[in-house]
């Protein structure tokens, strides 16, 4: 099929040359077509019907094969092949076959001399072309919604304009969830029914309930245990308002019962990945098909450039940290705190269905397999549902069941994952707090997304970043990212599933940055400092590159929002590792332990980064308090370098004379950097050879030039400024110089 595009393009060139004998005009038309196909059809018309050799997309997964993408792919290719046949037949008819070459003469000759089969070929190809095009349009625009990027933005803008006024309307919160989910892998459909217990925690009476239905969900039933009349049903946005017969008093509860379907119809304009069930490897979460309570600002346009195009004002990415009213809602879901959870999941007879919780019962009924899961403690209102033809590997570690559900043949890295779970659980339970569950499960899903995600005691993990990774254990350079990702996701059982941040600036830092800290620490324990340094250099490069391309203002780590992931992950990991190395691992872990003890499983009010920093400052010596300020409350960049280094022998000792140039910069959100005074602790190491450290000395260095002399009993090989890669330095490769024992200037 890939050759079709080249074939059609070649036929197009022939056709143009047939119509236009001037080769330069022919070339111009071909270039014009290329511009049409690459820019106009793709960015203006924005439909694959007009983009040469396009399709709805095809993706291969070892778990799911080509899945449901094969049929639409063939339809699209047949559509374009028919188009090529029409051009080929017309080219043959209009080809110049003598000295007379005018187009009008060739048209007359074509009508006279064309054989019946030529017209038949054109007719059949045209029927196929029109038929496939109509079928594609019916699937992409009738059975499914196809919107251009602008239209999608306009829809989001309309949602905000109509319903933003309800954002702070008093609404009850979900406290108990009982759900039954039926997954139909081969039909790619899902049915769900269940109940929410809603409790009024606002302190005042609530007279109406606002229900938001996810896109593409059919509601069969939605009722309340107390009398309620539907006042509004906006099917465009899935927004419903119900008027209660009697206002819900403070502390009172009402039960919501729902029955919904997610039906896959035909094929969409673009491949949708994990948004619906797949043949083998379904992975969906509750937000994609279950109702939620109240207005959700996650549906709003977040890009301020796009907002301006659609007549919206500037939008702050997060609520300000001073907005104490938002401390009563968490940064993940406004409609719930911690909830009880009970789920029954069914699937086809050859698959295993899994949700968070502990398996209570398994049975087969009417040719389908059923699994009943229940959680023994309250959890965050975020849970996954998976179904696949799984193999199972399991062990028991310190009384905790470790399970990996994987695709047969993907055994390569199972031991790495088990090892990652063991090391992470051991470290986190020792240094943070007890693990709240009796099991940890990793579940493979197709590589339509390359990420892992932590739900209560359950971690869906993409085949693309772990299960089929090729990691060379013999290489000192390879980063075992399967181990690292496992440790990161296990850390989320503490940071997000024990402690959740308030719905204000910095909430995501309390989840992602702290999970990053846990993963980096466990990785260093497993693989040593050399691997850690390589990892930190990679992370630093990512951070510096991303901040240079920032379209919004760069925020400080304590006020970062979820969109600035290079701050949450890359900068956050470096800053937390730096604190661990400078202040001490025991001290930092004590601060984290105090933070969890104070705020774990408690809500509301939820903690903020102000609370976290208070715990960190309490374990930090006065001389190091500047590191908390610089790391979390400012944007600090260094531009340090070694300008000169020599080594001389003095009796039985060697003296390394090194000149360093220290420059500390404070960056504004717009990227402007201003030099500031420095009086910071910075490490300098002298090495015996490329990798062996002779000595590491921590100096308090001022900005500008400083000359130092470092004695060693062994011949030095090189000197390195900030050898552990703990400072965010604009240019790390000028922090090192080779040494010669002649007293001459060292060579780099």
XYZ file of C-alpha atoms in Angstrom:
748
model
C 0.000 0.000 0.000
C 2.848 2.372 0.648
C 3.798 2.150 -3.042
C 0.391 3.528 -4.001
C 1.435 7.064 -3.124
C 4.479 6.881 -5.392
C 2.421 5.288 -8.141
C -0.304 7.950 -7.943
C 2.270 10.732 -7.947
C 3.967 9.200 -10.986
C 0.616 8.893 -12.782
C -0.143 12.494 -11.851
C 3.109 13.627 -13.442
C 2.321 11.630 -16.582
C -1.200 13.051 -16.690
C 0.037 16.611 -16.373
C 2.619 16.028 -19.074
C -0.122 14.564 -21.244
C -2.298 17.630 -20.901
C 0.485 20.223 -20.981
C 3.299 19.595 -23.404
C 5.438 22.376 -21.930
C 7.512 20.527 -19.349
C 8.093 23.625 -17.244
C 4.372 24.251 -16.908
C 4.002 20.579 -16.058
C 6.613 20.889 -13.324
C 4.852 23.969 -12.009
C 1.536 22.132 -11.789
C 3.161 19.231 -9.948
C 4.718 21.651 -7.448
C 1.358 23.388 -7.125
C -0.251 20.039 -6.367
C 2.402 19.317 -3.750
C 1.611 22.640 -2.056
C -2.101 21.750 -2.179
C -1.542 18.346 -0.652
C 0.968 19.362 2.009
C -0.491 22.654 3.119
C -3.928 23.599 1.802
C -5.678 20.218 1.991
C -4.010 19.344 5.288
C -4.332 22.654 7.107
C -7.357 24.335 5.495
C -9.712 21.622 4.252
C -8.437 19.297 6.980
C -10.003 16.136 5.659
C -8.257 13.006 4.482
C -10.558 12.854 1.454
C -8.481 15.637 -0.070
C -4.971 14.685 1.079
C -3.242 12.420 -1.455
C -2.846 8.832 -0.236
C -3.973 9.711 3.280
C -5.904 7.405 5.581
C -7.508 7.361 9.011
C -4.166 6.179 10.353
C -2.782 2.769 11.031
C -0.889 1.657 14.124
C 0.645 -1.697 14.921
C 0.720 -3.215 18.366
C 2.131 -6.631 19.131
C -0.773 -7.108 21.538
C -3.534 -5.980 19.199
C -1.911 -6.348 15.776
C -3.294 -3.786 13.338
C -6.627 -4.138 15.120
C -9.569 -2.178 13.775
C -7.383 0.079 11.618
C -7.043 -2.406 8.731
C -10.506 -1.997 7.200
C -10.537 1.829 6.996
C -6.940 1.747 5.769
C -7.925 -0.529 2.866
C -10.959 1.649 2.053
C -8.805 4.776 1.890
C -6.167 3.081 -0.245
C -8.811 1.714 -2.595
C -10.213 5.248 -2.868
C -6.841 6.649 -3.880
C -5.972 3.701 -6.128
C -9.204 4.295 -8.055
C -8.223 7.940 -8.409
C -4.872 6.826 -9.849
C -6.586 4.462 -12.301
C -8.757 7.304 -13.601
C -5.665 9.437 -14.196
C -3.840 6.530 -15.851
C -6.713 5.760 -18.220
C -7.159 9.421 -19.168
C -3.410 9.748 -19.734
C -3.508 6.791 -22.101
C -6.425 8.249 -24.040
C -4.945 11.724 -24.315
C -1.359 10.721 -25.049
C 0.095 12.484 -28.116
C 0.519 9.889 -30.881
C 1.776 11.964 -33.777
C 2.912 15.395 -34.815
C -0.386 17.020 -33.901
C -0.278 17.617 -30.150
C -2.919 20.206 -29.312
C -5.230 19.285 -26.466
C -8.403 19.857 -28.509
C -7.161 17.495 -31.236
C -6.247 14.836 -28.708
C -9.658 15.140 -27.055
C -11.390 14.595 -30.375
C -9.144 11.649 -31.170
C -9.774 10.163 -27.765
C -13.527 10.267 -28.291
C -13.145 8.669 -31.714
C -10.514 6.050 -31.049
C -11.085 5.108 -27.432
C -11.866 1.485 -26.991
C -14.847 0.410 -24.988
C -12.640 -1.093 -22.291
C -10.935 2.271 -21.670
C -14.251 3.935 -20.955
C -15.293 0.906 -18.918
C -12.125 1.195 -16.826
C -12.728 4.891 -16.217
C -16.372 4.250 -15.348
C -15.585 1.426 -12.917
C -12.746 3.395 -11.304
C -14.993 6.447 -10.985
C -17.715 4.361 -9.333
C -15.175 2.921 -6.887
C -13.701 6.366 -6.236
C -17.078 7.997 -5.589
C -18.372 4.988 -3.665
C -15.355 4.775 -1.363
C -15.334 8.552 -0.925
C -18.996 8.541 0.043
C -18.444 5.637 2.420
C -15.483 7.423 4.019
C -17.502 10.622 4.435
C -20.412 8.677 5.945
C -18.116 7.075 8.517
C -16.006 10.121 9.393
C -18.665 12.839 9.269
C -22.016 11.118 9.880
C -21.359 8.122 12.122
C -18.539 10.005 13.852
C -17.837 13.665 14.505
C -15.093 15.229 12.433
C -14.036 18.708 13.364
C -11.079 20.789 12.315
C -8.809 22.139 14.989
C -10.543 25.506 14.766
C -14.008 23.949 15.030
C -12.909 21.957 18.075
C -11.587 25.142 19.654
C -14.824 26.931 18.868
C -16.792 24.153 20.551
C -14.650 24.394 23.679
C -15.028 28.170 23.672
C -18.821 27.856 23.417
C -18.824 25.426 26.334
C -16.962 27.913 28.482
C -19.106 30.862 27.425
C -22.312 28.999 28.252
C -21.407 27.187 31.465
C -18.420 28.905 33.093
C -20.925 30.764 35.275
C -21.666 27.459 37.042
C -18.030 26.678 37.920
C -18.442 27.624 41.561
C -22.039 26.500 42.004
C -22.383 24.423 45.157
C -22.462 20.724 44.293
C -22.321 17.504 46.333
C -19.320 15.183 46.185
C -19.142 11.516 45.280
C -18.419 9.379 48.355
C -19.281 5.812 47.268
C -19.004 4.169 43.852
C -20.545 0.868 42.752
C -20.142 0.172 39.045
C -20.675 -2.661 36.587
C -18.692 -2.425 33.341
C -19.210 -4.783 30.398
C -16.417 -4.680 27.814
C -17.087 -6.104 24.336
C -13.635 -6.272 22.719
C -14.564 -7.534 19.257
C -17.453 -5.081 18.870
C -15.323 -2.358 20.507
C -18.256 -1.361 22.694
C -18.678 -0.776 26.405
C -21.707 -0.747 28.673
C -21.642 0.651 32.198
C -24.187 0.978 34.960
C -23.806 1.900 38.577
C -24.521 4.231 41.438
C -22.852 7.183 43.128
C -23.656 8.267 46.655
C -23.484 12.087 46.612
C -22.996 13.972 49.879
C -23.467 17.669 50.431
C -20.203 18.810 52.042
C -20.650 22.512 51.282
C -22.291 23.546 54.569
C -25.355 24.966 52.781
C -28.402 23.559 51.000
C -28.107 22.558 47.325
C -31.217 22.896 45.147
C -29.919 21.654 41.764
C -27.471 19.062 40.475
C -25.202 19.602 37.472
C -24.223 16.416 35.618
C -21.602 16.283 32.867
C -21.636 13.364 30.411
C -18.420 12.521 28.487
C -18.416 12.987 24.726
C -19.813 10.183 22.549
C -21.623 8.541 25.480
C -25.250 7.442 25.138
C -27.271 7.824 28.333
C -29.888 5.120 28.773
C -30.818 6.024 32.328
C -29.948 8.701 34.860
C -32.067 8.934 37.996
C -31.864 10.100 41.612
C -33.068 8.488 44.823
C -34.802 11.738 45.728
C -37.189 13.567 43.459
C -35.460 15.572 40.735
C -36.747 17.207 37.560
C -34.469 17.688 34.559
C -34.409 21.389 33.730
C -31.848 21.329 30.952
C -30.256 18.727 28.690
C -27.619 20.168 26.352
C -26.735 17.177 24.154
C -23.999 19.115 22.357
C -21.937 19.395 25.517
C -23.485 16.619 27.601
C -24.454 19.145 30.269
C -27.553 18.432 32.349
C -29.167 20.324 35.217
C -31.662 18.652 37.577
C -33.846 20.577 40.019
C -34.307 18.748 43.333
C -37.840 18.514 44.698
C -36.396 19.240 48.132
C -32.996 20.986 48.526
C -30.218 18.704 49.708
C -29.355 19.853 53.225
C -25.774 20.102 54.472
C -24.480 16.612 55.257
C -27.366 14.846 53.495
C -26.892 12.332 50.684
C -28.626 11.415 47.449
C -27.928 8.413 45.215
C -27.427 8.837 41.482
C -28.020 5.767 39.284
C -26.748 5.697 35.698
C -26.763 3.392 32.706
C -24.632 4.352 29.707
C -23.132 2.964 26.513
C -20.015 3.749 24.531
C -20.586 2.468 21.007
C -17.985 2.350 18.234
C -19.633 3.277 14.946
C -17.760 2.814 11.688
C -14.388 4.506 11.678
C -13.397 8.087 12.578
C -11.336 10.555 10.569
C -8.225 9.846 12.638
C -7.045 6.857 14.626
C -8.345 7.209 18.184
C -6.037 4.793 20.005
C -7.194 3.935 23.516
C -10.368 6.037 23.620
C -12.567 2.959 22.982
C -12.269 -0.773 23.622
C -9.901 -2.655 21.300
C -9.752 -6.291 20.255
C -6.991 -7.168 22.714
C -5.683 -4.671 25.256
C -8.555 -2.360 26.227
C -7.480 0.346 28.667
C -9.977 3.012 29.716
C -10.582 5.030 32.852
C -13.765 6.267 34.480
C -13.485 9.826 33.136
C -13.999 8.616 29.560
C -17.471 7.122 30.029
C -18.878 7.716 33.531
C -20.816 10.866 34.546
C -19.127 13.560 36.631
C -20.595 16.211 38.900
C -20.407 19.932 38.204
C -18.636 22.133 35.692
C -15.228 20.852 34.534
C -12.710 23.520 33.516
C -10.566 20.784 31.988
C -12.790 21.107 28.910
C -11.775 24.732 28.415
C -9.251 25.978 25.887
C -5.982 26.300 27.778
C -3.731 27.855 25.115
C -4.088 31.619 25.429
C -3.254 32.210 21.765
C -6.130 29.923 20.778
C -8.399 31.539 23.359
C -7.836 34.927 21.756
C -8.860 33.537 18.351
C -12.176 32.417 19.824
C -13.005 35.606 21.692
C -11.920 34.455 25.141
C -9.805 36.323 27.631
C -6.529 35.301 29.212
C -6.800 32.134 31.295
C -4.538 31.412 34.217
C -3.477 27.796 33.968
C -4.151 27.134 37.668
C -5.993 28.757 40.540
C -3.665 31.040 42.525
C -2.081 29.440 45.557
C -3.626 32.193 47.707
C -7.170 31.054 46.792
C -7.941 29.270 50.052
C -11.468 28.372 48.907
C -9.888 25.929 46.428
C -8.114 24.112 49.248
C -11.382 22.227 49.735
C -11.058 20.515 46.356
C -8.131 18.473 45.131
C -6.138 19.131 41.985
C -7.384 16.000 40.233
C -11.172 15.858 40.571
C -13.478 18.490 41.973
C -16.433 16.137 42.340
C -14.946 13.777 44.938
C -12.543 13.366 47.828
C -11.659 9.784 48.766
C -14.349 7.230 47.840
C -15.292 3.622 48.503
C -15.036 1.486 45.355
C -16.752 -1.681 44.154
C -16.584 -2.836 40.528
C -17.769 -5.825 38.535
C -16.155 -6.075 35.120
C -17.058 -8.542 32.359
C -15.348 -9.347 29.080
C -15.167 -12.007 26.393
C -14.483 -15.615 27.368
C -10.817 -15.546 26.264
C -9.819 -12.380 28.138
C -9.156 -11.244 31.693
C -10.756 -8.011 32.937
C -9.108 -6.006 35.712
C -9.987 -2.963 37.814
C -8.417 -1.587 41.008
C -9.213 -3.454 44.190
C -9.039 -7.076 45.280
C -10.672 -9.891 43.372
C -13.706 -11.078 45.323
C -15.158 -13.522 42.836
C -14.681 -14.766 39.277
C -17.266 -16.624 37.209
C -18.463 -17.374 33.672
C -21.984 -16.610 32.520
C -23.512 -16.703 29.024
C -20.123 -17.184 27.435
C -18.565 -14.176 29.208
C -16.105 -13.900 32.095
C -16.984 -11.785 35.129
C -14.642 -10.359 37.780
C -15.773 -8.663 40.979
C -13.250 -6.259 42.568
C -13.576 -4.352 45.804
C -11.229 -1.960 47.560
C -10.855 -2.358 51.327
C -9.996 1.304 51.930
C -11.002 4.616 50.417
C -9.252 5.686 47.218
C -9.026 8.638 44.893
C -11.953 8.804 42.455
C -9.818 7.626 39.541
C -9.815 4.029 38.374
C -9.023 2.004 35.279
C -10.655 -0.881 33.418
C -8.542 -3.232 31.312
C -9.214 -6.356 29.289
C -6.811 -8.562 27.334
C -5.618 -12.103 26.730
C -3.154 -11.940 29.591
C -0.447 -14.217 30.932
C 0.350 -13.755 34.619
C 3.640 -13.634 36.509
C 3.452 -13.148 40.262
C 5.509 -13.201 43.442
C 4.993 -12.339 47.086
C 7.314 -9.722 48.557
C 7.145 -8.765 52.244
C 3.529 -9.878 52.361
C 2.568 -7.877 49.250
C 1.349 -9.666 46.117
C 3.271 -8.540 43.047
C 1.527 -9.316 39.762
C 2.343 -8.591 36.133
C -0.316 -9.198 33.490
C 1.428 -9.362 30.136
C 1.048 -10.418 26.505
C 2.434 -13.857 25.722
C 5.935 -13.497 24.298
C 6.654 -10.244 26.141
C 8.656 -11.793 28.958
C 11.844 -9.793 28.247
C 11.626 -7.286 31.106
C 9.295 -8.881 33.614
C 12.111 -9.438 36.088
C 13.147 -5.778 35.781
C 9.609 -4.751 36.633
C 9.418 -7.134 39.570
C 12.780 -5.870 40.781
C 11.592 -2.278 40.351
C 8.467 -2.980 42.406
C 10.479 -4.664 45.156
C 13.137 -1.960 45.390
C 10.563 0.821 45.285
C 8.255 -0.720 47.866
C 11.181 -1.471 50.151
C 12.546 2.076 49.970
C 9.228 3.931 50.168
C 7.788 1.878 53.032
C 11.039 2.261 54.978
C 11.513 5.988 54.425
C 8.051 7.463 53.697
C 5.106 5.548 55.182
C 3.477 2.098 55.055
C 2.090 0.966 51.710
C -1.694 1.165 51.916
C -2.532 -1.914 49.821
C -1.740 -5.631 49.809
C -0.877 -5.872 46.135
C 0.773 -4.069 43.230
C -0.269 -4.988 39.708
C 1.326 -3.975 36.420
C -0.857 -4.479 33.356
C 0.310 -4.258 29.761
C -1.660 -2.255 27.208
C -1.015 -1.599 23.479
C 1.599 0.931 22.475
C -0.981 3.366 21.107
C 0.221 5.437 24.021
C 3.762 5.230 25.390
C 3.256 5.922 29.076
C 2.462 4.250 32.366
C -0.181 5.472 34.793
C -0.745 4.744 38.439
C -4.208 3.888 39.755
C -4.864 2.488 43.237
C -2.737 -0.714 43.479
C -2.909 -0.989 39.667
C -0.410 0.328 37.100
C -1.280 0.111 33.383
C 2.042 0.083 31.502
C 2.515 0.497 27.743
C 4.131 -2.345 25.829
C 6.073 0.359 23.967
C 8.123 1.633 26.918
C 8.623 -1.473 28.997
C 7.537 -4.828 27.742
C 9.452 -4.807 24.444
C 12.349 -2.565 25.476
C 15.848 -3.773 24.588
C 18.119 -2.849 27.489
C 21.770 -3.822 27.489
C 22.804 -4.856 30.994
C 26.459 -5.018 29.961
C 26.486 -1.344 28.986
C 27.331 1.259 31.590
C 25.649 3.829 29.380
C 22.162 2.322 29.059
C 19.479 3.686 31.367
C 17.142 0.946 32.551
C 14.037 3.019 31.985
C 11.735 0.019 32.534
C 13.026 -0.163 36.124
C 12.885 3.629 36.432
C 9.298 3.971 35.134
C 8.189 1.159 37.441
C 9.737 2.912 40.446
C 8.121 6.224 39.400
C 4.635 4.735 39.103
C 4.930 2.848 42.388
C 5.909 6.160 44.023
C 2.552 7.573 42.921
C 0.897 5.189 45.380
C 2.283 7.670 47.933
C 2.348 10.925 45.992
C -1.190 11.252 44.584
C -2.814 8.214 46.174
C -1.870 9.015 49.780
C -1.291 12.757 49.530
C -3.264 14.844 47.039
C -2.608 18.528 46.510
C -5.213 21.286 46.621
C -6.708 22.622 43.389
C -4.216 25.495 43.136
C -0.837 26.249 41.598
C 1.779 23.626 42.349
C -0.641 20.732 42.873
C 1.035 18.619 40.201
C 4.431 19.156 41.801
C 3.236 17.283 44.886
C 2.480 14.355 42.608
C 4.962 14.227 39.735
C 8.060 15.856 41.210
C 7.910 13.805 44.403
C 7.321 10.595 42.443
C 10.311 11.593 40.322
C 12.392 12.006 43.463
C 11.466 8.525 44.629
C 12.257 6.935 41.267
C 15.621 8.680 40.880
C 16.675 7.718 44.395
C 15.714 4.065 43.925
C 17.450 4.021 40.531
C 20.682 5.329 42.058
C 20.536 2.684 44.794
C 20.213 0.032 42.112
C 22.617 1.254 39.426
C 25.052 3.611 41.126
C 26.054 7.220 40.825
C 27.573 7.059 37.325
C 24.237 6.050 35.813
C 22.553 8.724 37.916
C 24.884 11.420 36.573
C 24.170 10.401 33.003
C 20.445 10.487 33.716
C 20.658 13.939 35.326
C 22.630 15.318 32.368
C 19.905 14.093 30.017
C 17.227 15.605 32.236
C 19.090 18.917 32.422
C 19.393 19.113 28.633
C 15.676 18.436 28.311
C 14.836 21.142 30.813
C 17.072 23.784 29.250
C 15.826 22.974 25.751
C 12.155 23.040 26.755
C 12.374 26.307 28.680
C 13.923 28.009 25.657
C 10.806 27.084 23.652
C 8.262 28.020 26.341
C 5.261 29.867 24.873
C 3.825 30.837 28.267
C 5.762 32.255 31.189
C 8.002 29.748 32.932
C 6.769 29.187 36.450
C 8.718 28.407 39.556
C 8.686 24.782 40.685
C 6.399 25.533 43.637
C 3.786 27.171 41.368
C 4.139 24.999 38.274
C 1.051 23.781 36.430
C 0.398 20.435 34.771
C 1.227 21.688 31.288
C 4.858 22.512 32.067
C 6.059 18.962 32.379
C 9.697 19.854 31.792
C 9.547 21.682 35.142
C 7.597 18.966 36.961
C 9.778 16.087 35.807
C 13.164 17.320 34.620
C 13.760 20.356 36.841
C 11.864 18.849 39.763
C 13.931 15.671 39.702
C 17.196 17.627 39.607
C 16.192 19.972 42.440
C 15.020 17.162 44.728
C 18.161 15.122 44.019
C 20.283 18.193 44.725
C 18.563 18.658 48.094
C 19.150 15.002 48.925
C 22.853 15.306 48.140
C 23.391 18.635 49.894
C 21.079 18.436 52.890
C 21.182 14.693 53.388
C 18.967 11.787 52.409
C 17.788 11.137 55.950
C 16.764 14.768 56.421
C 14.844 15.012 53.144
C 13.073 11.724 53.795
C 12.186 12.886 57.286
C 10.573 15.965 55.753
C 8.627 13.836 53.288
C 7.595 11.445 56.040
C 6.308 14.334 58.150
C 4.439 15.714 55.143
C 2.714 12.378 54.475
C 1.916 11.814 58.153
C 0.281 15.220 58.352
C -1.695 15.193 55.094
C -1.961 11.587 53.911
C -5.557 10.381 53.354
C -6.830 13.601 54.928
C -9.188 15.840 53.022
C -10.216 18.546 52.884
C -8.499 20.979 53.191
C -5.818 19.644 50.914
C -2.158 20.629 51.240
C -0.308 22.994 48.920
C 3.348 23.396 48.054
C 3.491 25.943 50.879
C 2.820 23.101 53.308
C 5.385 20.904 51.582
C 8.055 23.616 51.708
C 7.348 24.175 55.400
C 8.140 20.486 56.002
C 11.309 20.777 53.918
C 12.498 23.929 55.664
C 11.990 22.290 59.049
C 14.650 19.669 58.227
C 17.043 22.030 56.409
C 19.921 23.771 58.236
C 19.923 27.557 58.199
C 23.009 27.558 55.994
C 21.144 25.602 53.318
C 17.771 27.383 53.418
C 18.747 29.280 50.263
C 18.527 25.989 48.345
C 14.815 25.690 49.164
C 14.252 29.261 48.024
C 16.346 28.940 44.868
C 15.018 25.538 43.901
C 11.285 26.043 44.467
C 10.517 29.747 44.704
C 12.880 31.174 42.086
C 14.174 30.253 38.647
C 17.934 29.970 39.136
C 20.379 29.076 36.372
C 24.164 28.850 36.695
C 26.770 29.559 34.051
C 29.810 28.163 35.848
C 33.060 27.054 34.277
C 36.652 26.135 34.952
C 38.857 28.660 33.194
C 42.240 27.207 34.120
C 43.672 24.177 35.911
C 47.211 22.957 36.513
C 48.820 20.296 38.683
C 52.251 20.227 40.275
C 54.065 17.699 42.407
C 55.127 18.900 45.836
C 57.055 16.183 47.632
C 54.726 13.253 48.213
C 51.699 15.328 47.317
C 50.133 16.667 44.161
C 48.585 20.115 44.152
C 45.761 20.864 41.728
C 45.434 24.593 41.133
C 42.066 25.415 39.612
C 40.464 28.709 38.621
C 36.679 28.777 38.513
C 34.353 31.435 37.156
C 30.998 31.384 38.974
C 27.962 33.112 37.524
C 24.514 32.824 39.085
C 21.485 34.037 37.133
C 17.924 34.730 38.207
C 15.448 34.186 35.374
C 12.088 35.866 34.972
C 9.095 33.980 33.615
C 9.677 35.459 30.158
C 13.204 34.015 30.086
C 15.125 37.213 30.819
C 18.165 36.381 32.959
C 19.790 38.751 35.447
C 23.146 38.102 37.155
C 22.851 38.012 40.949
C 25.337 37.615 43.761
C 26.382 34.121 44.689
C 27.654 32.668 47.926
C 26.677 29.043 47.360
C 28.064 25.649 48.217
C 29.508 23.975 45.125
C 31.441 20.703 44.892
C 34.760 20.315 43.103
C 36.187 16.850 42.516
C 39.652 15.670 41.519
C 39.772 12.360 39.637
C 42.421 9.659 39.558
C 41.288 8.527 36.110
C 38.251 9.011 33.930
C 35.773 7.624 36.493
C 37.598 7.272 39.845
C 37.298 10.165 42.308
C 40.311 11.030 44.457
C 38.603 13.719 46.488
C 35.476 15.844 46.516
C 35.499 19.145 48.367
C 32.526 21.410 48.972
C 33.403 25.097 48.733
C 31.324 28.158 49.406
C 31.966 30.131 46.255
C 31.166 33.732 45.442
C 30.341 34.937 41.967
C 33.287 35.796 39.731
C 36.801 34.350 39.655
C 38.083 32.155 42.491
C 41.426 30.327 42.610
C 41.724 27.141 44.663
C 44.446 24.643 45.508
C 43.469 21.043 46.153
C 46.054 18.572 47.542
C 45.924 14.853 46.744
C 48.274 12.008 47.571
C 47.779 10.432 44.131
C 48.509 11.805 40.689
C 45.390 13.627 39.447
C 43.843 13.038 36.023
C 41.174 15.772 35.798
C 39.236 18.274 37.876
C 35.449 18.674 37.680
C 33.173 21.449 38.901
C 29.807 20.184 40.195
C 30.729 16.537 39.528
C 27.358 15.165 40.676
C 25.379 17.371 38.218
C 23.352 18.991 40.986
C 23.223 22.564 39.697
C 21.244 23.613 36.631
C 24.121 24.859 34.506
C 23.648 26.376 31.061
C 26.763 24.743 29.686
C 27.921 21.645 31.481
C 30.835 20.727 29.195
C 33.073 23.587 30.406
C 32.994 22.300 33.992
C 35.843 19.854 33.439
C 39.546 20.061 32.559
C 42.284 17.500 32.090
C 45.454 17.920 34.116
C 49.150 17.655 33.312
C 51.789 17.390 36.011
C 54.095 19.921 34.430
C 52.692 23.039 35.967
C 51.465 24.180 32.585
C 47.911 25.168 31.796
C 45.771 22.092 31.647
C 44.281 20.942 28.424
C 40.570 20.363 28.177
